[in-house]
Short mmCIF file of C-alpha atoms and ligand atoms in Angstrom, two decimals:
data_model
loop_
_atom_site.label_atom_id
_atom_site.label_comp_id
_atom_site.label_asym_id
_atom_site.label_seq_id
_atom_site.Cartn_x
_atom_site.Cartn_y
_atom_site.Cartn_z
CA MET A 1 3.16 95.18 147.23
CA GLN A 2 4.09 98.69 148.37
CA LYS A 3 7.29 99.99 146.78
CA ARG A 4 9.91 100.65 149.46
CA ASN A 5 12.91 101.81 147.43
CA PHE A 6 13.71 105.51 147.50
CA ALA A 7 16.51 107.64 146.06
CA VAL A 8 17.90 111.08 145.46
CA ILE A 9 18.57 112.10 141.86
CA GLY A 10 20.88 114.88 140.73
CA HIS A 11 23.84 115.60 138.50
CA PRO A 12 26.67 115.71 139.38
CA ILE A 13 25.80 114.16 142.71
CA GLY A 14 29.09 113.53 144.52
CA HIS A 15 28.79 113.87 148.27
CA THR A 16 25.26 114.13 149.59
CA MET A 17 23.92 113.88 153.11
CA SER A 18 20.57 112.56 151.84
CA PRO A 19 21.13 108.78 152.32
CA PHE A 20 22.35 109.29 155.89
CA ILE A 21 19.42 111.51 156.83
CA HIS A 22 16.68 109.55 155.05
CA LYS A 23 17.83 106.13 156.27
CA ARG A 24 17.70 107.46 159.84
CA LEU A 25 14.23 108.93 159.24
CA PHE A 26 12.95 105.54 158.00
CA GLU A 27 14.42 103.88 161.12
CA LEU A 28 12.95 106.48 163.50
CA ALA A 29 9.50 106.07 161.93
CA GLY A 30 9.75 102.24 162.07
CA GLU A 31 9.31 102.10 158.28
CA LYS A 32 11.20 99.84 155.88
CA GLY A 33 12.93 101.84 153.18
CA ASP A 34 16.08 101.56 151.13
CA TYR A 35 17.58 104.87 149.96
CA THR A 36 20.19 105.21 147.21
CA ILE A 37 21.82 107.83 144.99
CA PHE A 38 21.14 108.06 141.23
CA ASP A 39 23.26 110.30 139.04
CA VAL A 40 20.71 111.50 136.47
CA SER A 41 21.06 114.59 134.28
CA PRO A 42 17.99 116.33 132.78
CA HIS A 43 18.67 114.88 129.31
CA GLU A 44 18.79 111.34 130.79
CA LEU A 45 15.35 111.69 132.41
CA PRO A 46 13.40 110.20 129.43
CA GLU A 47 15.39 106.94 129.63
CA LYS A 48 15.49 106.83 133.46
CA ILE A 49 11.90 107.74 134.22
CA THR A 50 10.64 104.12 134.06
CA ALA A 51 13.14 103.14 136.76
CA LEU A 52 12.21 106.22 138.81
CA ASN A 53 8.53 105.28 138.55
CA GLU A 54 9.37 101.92 140.18
CA LEU A 55 10.49 103.68 143.36
CA GLY A 56 8.17 104.48 146.26
CA GLY A 57 9.36 108.03 145.91
CA TYR A 58 12.46 110.11 145.38
CA ASN A 59 14.13 113.41 146.09
CA ILE A 60 15.38 115.70 143.39
CA THR A 61 18.29 118.04 143.54
CA ILE A 62 20.03 120.36 141.08
CA PRO A 63 19.63 120.40 138.06
CA ASN A 64 16.39 118.38 137.85
CA LYS A 65 13.98 120.34 140.06
CA GLN A 66 12.14 121.86 137.07
CA ALA A 67 13.07 119.21 134.47
CA ILE A 68 11.15 116.48 136.35
CA ILE A 69 7.82 118.34 136.18
CA PRO A 70 6.66 117.10 132.70
CA TYR A 71 7.01 113.48 133.94
CA LEU A 72 4.60 113.95 136.86
CA ASP A 73 0.79 113.69 136.92
CA ARG A 74 0.22 116.40 139.49
CA LEU A 75 1.95 119.10 141.56
CA ASP A 76 0.92 120.06 145.06
CA LYS A 77 0.09 123.73 145.75
CA LYS A 78 3.56 124.82 146.93
CA ALA A 79 5.37 122.97 144.12
CA ALA A 80 3.08 124.72 141.64
CA LEU A 81 3.75 128.12 143.25
CA TYR A 82 7.51 127.61 143.09
CA GLY A 83 7.53 125.75 139.77
CA SER A 84 9.99 123.41 141.45
CA VAL A 85 9.90 119.84 142.80
CA ASN A 86 12.29 118.24 145.28
CA THR A 87 10.16 115.27 146.35
CA VAL A 88 8.05 112.83 144.32
CA LYS A 89 5.58 110.31 145.68
CA ASN A 90 4.71 107.47 143.32
CA GLY A 91 1.27 106.11 144.05
CA SER A 92 -1.81 105.81 141.87
CA VAL A 93 -0.56 109.17 140.56
CA ARG A 94 2.97 110.60 140.45
CA GLU A 95 2.82 113.74 142.56
CA GLY A 96 5.53 116.40 142.96
CA PHE A 97 6.14 118.44 146.11
CA THR A 98 8.67 120.98 147.30
CA THR A 99 9.70 120.54 150.93
CA ASP A 100 12.34 123.31 151.13
CA PRO A 101 9.76 125.91 152.28
CA ASP A 102 8.55 123.56 155.04
CA GLY A 103 12.14 122.82 156.04
CA PHE A 104 12.89 126.53 156.29
CA LEU A 105 9.75 127.30 158.32
CA LYS A 106 10.28 124.35 160.67
CA ALA A 107 13.93 125.32 161.20
CA LEU A 108 12.84 128.83 162.21
CA GLU A 109 10.13 127.47 164.50
CA ALA A 110 12.47 124.94 166.12
CA GLY A 111 14.99 127.77 166.64
CA ASN A 112 12.34 130.00 168.30
CA ILE A 113 12.56 132.55 165.49
CA SER A 114 9.28 134.28 164.86
CA PHE A 115 8.77 134.90 161.15
CA SER A 116 7.38 138.42 161.16
CA GLY A 117 8.38 142.08 160.99
CA ASN A 118 11.38 143.38 159.04
CA ILE A 119 13.30 140.66 157.26
CA ALA A 120 16.54 140.95 155.28
CA ILE A 121 17.24 138.21 152.74
CA ILE A 122 20.72 137.96 151.21
CA GLY A 123 21.06 136.38 147.75
CA CYS A 124 18.95 135.80 144.66
CA GLY A 125 19.22 132.08 143.93
CA GLY A 126 17.05 129.08 144.78
CA ALA A 127 17.28 129.36 148.58
CA ALA A 128 16.64 133.13 148.45
CA ARG A 129 13.53 132.49 146.39
CA THR A 130 12.22 130.09 149.05
CA PHE A 131 12.92 132.59 151.84
CA LEU A 132 11.43 135.47 149.81
CA TYR A 133 8.16 133.73 148.89
CA GLU A 134 7.66 132.39 152.41
CA ALA A 135 8.39 135.82 153.94
CA ALA A 136 5.92 137.39 151.51
CA LEU A 137 3.25 134.77 152.33
CA ALA A 138 3.86 135.44 156.05
CA GLY A 139 3.28 139.18 155.50
CA CYS A 140 6.84 140.29 156.41
CA HIS A 141 8.38 143.59 155.30
CA ILE A 142 11.23 142.36 153.15
CA THR A 143 14.57 143.81 152.09
CA LEU A 144 16.15 141.63 149.40
CA ALA A 145 19.91 142.29 149.15
CA ALA A 146 22.19 141.01 146.39
CA ARG A 147 25.58 141.77 144.89
CA ASP A 148 23.75 142.58 141.65
CA VAL A 149 20.68 144.71 142.39
CA ASN A 150 19.20 143.95 138.94
CA LYS A 151 18.93 140.29 139.93
CA ALA A 152 17.24 141.30 143.19
CA ASP A 153 14.78 143.49 141.25
CA PHE A 154 14.01 140.62 138.87
CA LEU A 155 13.34 138.17 141.71
CA ALA A 156 11.26 140.73 143.62
CA LYS A 157 9.13 141.40 140.53
CA GLU A 158 8.55 137.67 140.03
CA ALA A 159 7.49 137.33 143.70
CA VAL A 160 5.03 140.24 143.46
CA GLN A 161 3.47 138.69 140.35
CA LYS A 162 2.80 135.48 142.28
CA ILE A 163 2.09 137.02 145.70
CA PRO A 164 0.56 140.44 144.98
CA HIS A 165 0.61 141.69 148.61
CA ALA A 166 4.38 141.07 148.87
CA ASP A 167 6.21 144.06 150.41
CA ILE A 168 9.76 143.96 149.01
CA LYS A 169 12.56 146.54 148.79
CA THR A 170 15.84 145.69 147.10
CA CYS A 171 19.41 146.90 147.66
CA LEU A 172 23.05 145.98 147.27
CA ILE A 173 24.41 143.81 150.08
CA SER A 174 26.99 146.52 150.78
CA ASP A 175 24.16 149.04 151.34
CA LEU A 176 22.21 146.85 153.74
CA ASN A 177 21.35 148.99 156.72
CA GLY A 178 18.56 148.93 159.26
CA ASP A 179 17.08 147.11 162.21
CA PHE A 180 15.97 143.64 161.18
CA ASP A 181 13.95 141.09 163.12
CA LEU A 182 15.58 138.43 160.98
CA LEU A 183 18.49 138.31 158.58
CA ALA A 184 18.49 135.19 156.38
CA ASN A 185 21.59 134.36 154.38
CA ALA A 186 20.89 132.52 151.12
CA THR A 187 24.35 132.87 149.56
CA PRO A 188 27.19 130.33 149.80
CA VAL A 189 29.43 132.97 151.43
CA GLY A 190 31.05 131.31 154.46
CA MET A 191 30.55 127.77 153.13
CA TYR A 192 33.35 125.19 153.32
CA PRO A 193 36.18 125.61 152.34
CA HIS A 194 35.91 129.43 152.54
CA ILE A 195 34.77 129.32 156.12
CA ASP A 196 36.24 132.67 157.21
CA ASN A 197 33.96 134.70 154.91
CA MET A 198 30.81 136.51 155.94
CA PRO A 199 28.07 137.75 153.56
CA VAL A 200 27.37 141.02 155.45
CA SER A 201 29.41 143.48 157.49
CA GLU A 202 29.66 143.13 161.27
CA LYS A 203 27.93 146.52 161.53
CA ALA A 204 24.90 145.32 159.54
CA LEU A 205 24.84 142.06 161.51
CA SER A 206 24.86 143.88 164.86
CA LYS A 207 21.36 145.25 164.17
CA CYS A 208 19.74 141.84 163.50
CA ARG A 209 17.81 140.23 166.35
CA ASN A 210 17.66 136.80 164.70
CA VAL A 211 19.88 135.23 162.06
CA PHE A 212 19.33 132.22 159.84
CA ASP A 213 22.08 130.86 157.60
CA ALA A 214 21.14 128.39 154.83
CA ILE A 215 24.68 127.05 154.86
CA TYR A 216 25.01 123.68 156.63
CA ASN A 217 28.72 123.08 156.03
CA PRO A 218 30.15 124.15 158.45
CA LEU A 219 27.45 123.57 161.07
CA GLU A 220 28.17 127.06 162.45
CA THR A 221 29.37 129.65 159.94
CA VAL A 222 31.22 132.79 161.00
CA LEU A 223 27.90 134.61 160.49
CA ILE A 224 26.20 132.34 163.04
CA LYS A 225 29.11 132.53 165.49
CA LYS A 226 29.26 136.33 165.36
CA ALA A 227 25.48 136.66 165.64
CA LYS A 228 25.53 134.49 168.76
CA ALA A 229 28.44 136.53 170.17
CA ASN A 230 26.29 139.66 169.64
CA GLY A 231 23.54 138.05 171.73
CA SER A 232 21.31 137.37 168.70
CA ASN A 233 19.37 134.16 168.22
CA ALA A 234 21.02 132.24 165.35
CA VAL A 235 20.19 129.01 163.50
CA GLY A 236 22.28 127.25 160.83
CA GLY A 237 21.16 125.42 157.69
CA MET A 238 21.56 121.82 158.93
CA SER A 239 18.26 122.24 160.72
CA MET A 240 16.54 123.20 157.42
CA LEU A 241 18.23 120.32 155.57
CA VAL A 242 16.94 117.77 158.09
CA TRP A 243 13.46 119.32 158.43
CA GLN A 244 12.94 119.35 154.64
CA ALA A 245 13.79 115.65 154.67
CA VAL A 246 11.30 115.10 157.51
CA ALA A 247 8.63 116.73 155.32
CA ALA A 248 9.37 114.15 152.58
CA HIS A 249 8.66 111.30 155.03
CA GLU A 250 5.43 112.97 156.09
CA ILE A 251 4.47 112.87 152.40
CA TRP A 252 5.64 109.31 151.70
CA ASP A 253 4.49 107.57 154.88
CA ASN A 254 2.60 110.10 157.05
CA SER A 255 5.50 109.60 159.49
CA VAL A 256 5.45 111.49 162.76
CA TYR A 257 8.64 112.33 164.64
CA ASN A 258 9.68 113.27 168.11
CA ILE A 259 11.43 116.70 168.15
CA SER A 260 14.26 115.41 170.35
CA ASP A 261 15.00 112.65 167.77
CA ILE A 262 15.17 115.28 165.02
CA ASN A 263 17.46 117.51 167.10
CA GLN A 264 19.74 114.51 167.64
CA LEU A 265 19.66 113.75 163.89
CA ILE A 266 20.73 117.36 163.17
CA LEU A 267 23.77 116.88 165.43
CA ASP A 268 24.53 113.42 164.03
CA SER A 269 24.27 114.76 160.46
CA ALA A 270 26.82 117.43 161.34
CA ALA A 271 29.17 114.75 162.68
CA GLU A 272 28.62 112.64 159.54
CA MET A 273 29.32 115.66 157.36
CA LYS A 274 32.63 116.21 159.15
CA LYS A 275 33.62 112.62 158.28
CA ILE A 276 32.82 113.29 154.61
CA PHE A 277 34.41 116.71 154.17
CA TYR A 278 37.20 117.17 156.73
P1 NAP B 301 22.26 129.55 144.01
O1 NAP B 301 20.94 129.30 143.40
O2 NAP B 301 23.50 129.29 143.25
O3 NAP B 301 22.29 131.10 144.50
C1 NAP B 301 23.40 131.62 145.17
C2 NAP B 301 23.19 133.12 145.41
O4 NAP B 301 24.30 133.58 146.17
C3 NAP B 301 23.16 133.94 144.12
O5 NAP B 301 22.24 135.00 144.29
C4 NAP B 301 24.59 134.47 144.04
O6 NAP B 301 24.69 135.70 143.38
C5 NAP B 301 24.89 134.69 145.50
N1 NAP B 301 26.31 134.72 145.75
C6 NAP B 301 27.23 133.77 145.44
N2 NAP B 301 28.45 134.16 145.82
C7 NAP B 301 28.31 135.40 146.37
C8 NAP B 301 29.22 136.33 146.93
N3 NAP B 301 30.52 136.07 147.02
N4 NAP B 301 28.72 137.49 147.40
C9 NAP B 301 27.40 137.77 147.31
N5 NAP B 301 26.48 136.93 146.79
C10 NAP B 301 26.94 135.75 146.32
O7 NAP B 301 22.41 128.72 145.36
P2 NAP B 301 21.25 128.25 146.36
O8 NAP B 301 20.75 126.94 145.93
O9 NAP B 301 20.32 129.36 146.55
O10 NAP B 301 22.11 127.98 147.70
C11 NAP B 301 22.68 129.04 148.43
C12 NAP B 301 23.25 128.46 149.72
O11 NAP B 301 22.19 127.89 150.47
C13 NAP B 301 24.28 127.34 149.49
O12 NAP B 301 25.27 127.43 150.48
C14 NAP B 301 23.45 126.08 149.70
O13 NAP B 301 24.23 124.99 150.15
C15 NAP B 301 22.49 126.54 150.78
N6 NAP B 301 21.23 125.80 150.80
C16 NAP B 301 20.90 125.16 151.93
C17 NAP B 301 19.71 124.49 152.02
C18 NAP B 301 19.38 123.80 153.32
O14 NAP B 301 18.50 122.95 153.33
N7 NAP B 301 20.02 124.18 154.41
C19 NAP B 301 18.84 124.45 150.93
C20 NAP B 301 19.20 125.12 149.76
C21 NAP B 301 20.41 125.79 149.71
P3 NAP B 301 24.91 135.81 141.78
O15 NAP B 301 23.60 135.41 141.18
O16 NAP B 301 25.27 137.23 141.59
O17 NAP B 301 26.01 134.84 141.44
#
């Protein structure tokens, strides 16, 4: 019989939107699927892997995205490029995927943001890496800005090794200057509870035609609000969070969704998040 239990694993894994979003996605697709939370740290993986193998599939969050790889039979192309897995499908083989890049690209597409031209990416962590690699693969001219330019240089060098045509300049966030087709924030600056903070100056923001903020709590950060007030097109991170979950269901069940149902789920997830955090 097909395995229909799914989960998210992470450590520590306090509040997570994953069960809410994935349960809805099973319902919308007309698929049976139970979805739970497992607190698993990397050093517990050897003893927990048998139980994880019994699931139909699972999502992986920090700090297990690399640690899970030795327990899988195969990685798909993007997971291999990133060296990171956030979704596993257990079938005749255990295959690892990363759906963050898909979630990011779908969020831009759904927000009518064309992914081309001059792009500024703020930050040097996991989300920045996703934005950077995808921008490089899309042939964008990239400025990678960080509070520590050495970290930006390190990440840029890594990207060029993997994607040799990548066109990347680096700078300090405070020196960010120029006309950008898209500014993508990949720092937690402006995230709950520090919701009055903004990762770039208003002057730098005023020259950006489109803005994407990875932050999904709050639904609209100050960065998004100010970008909209400037007349820019702006999309927040809840869209990416939901679209990366959609990509997991495409992998598990080949599920197909109606865009209006996903837009409603983005709004409902924001309302659910308010119940959890406020
Ligand atoms: P991460 O790996 O910890 O990286 C955070 C980055 O932000 C680092 O480069 C860090 O710089 C920088 N940073 C932190 N505080 C800063 C400050 N005050 N000023 C300037 N830079 C600062 O985190 P992540 O996983 O990339 O996540 C970043 C944000 O994206 C979080 O808010 C997360 O919730 C969100 N996110 C959303 C999605 C989604 O689906 N919407 C997916 C992934 C992440 P240092 O290295 O110098 O500390």
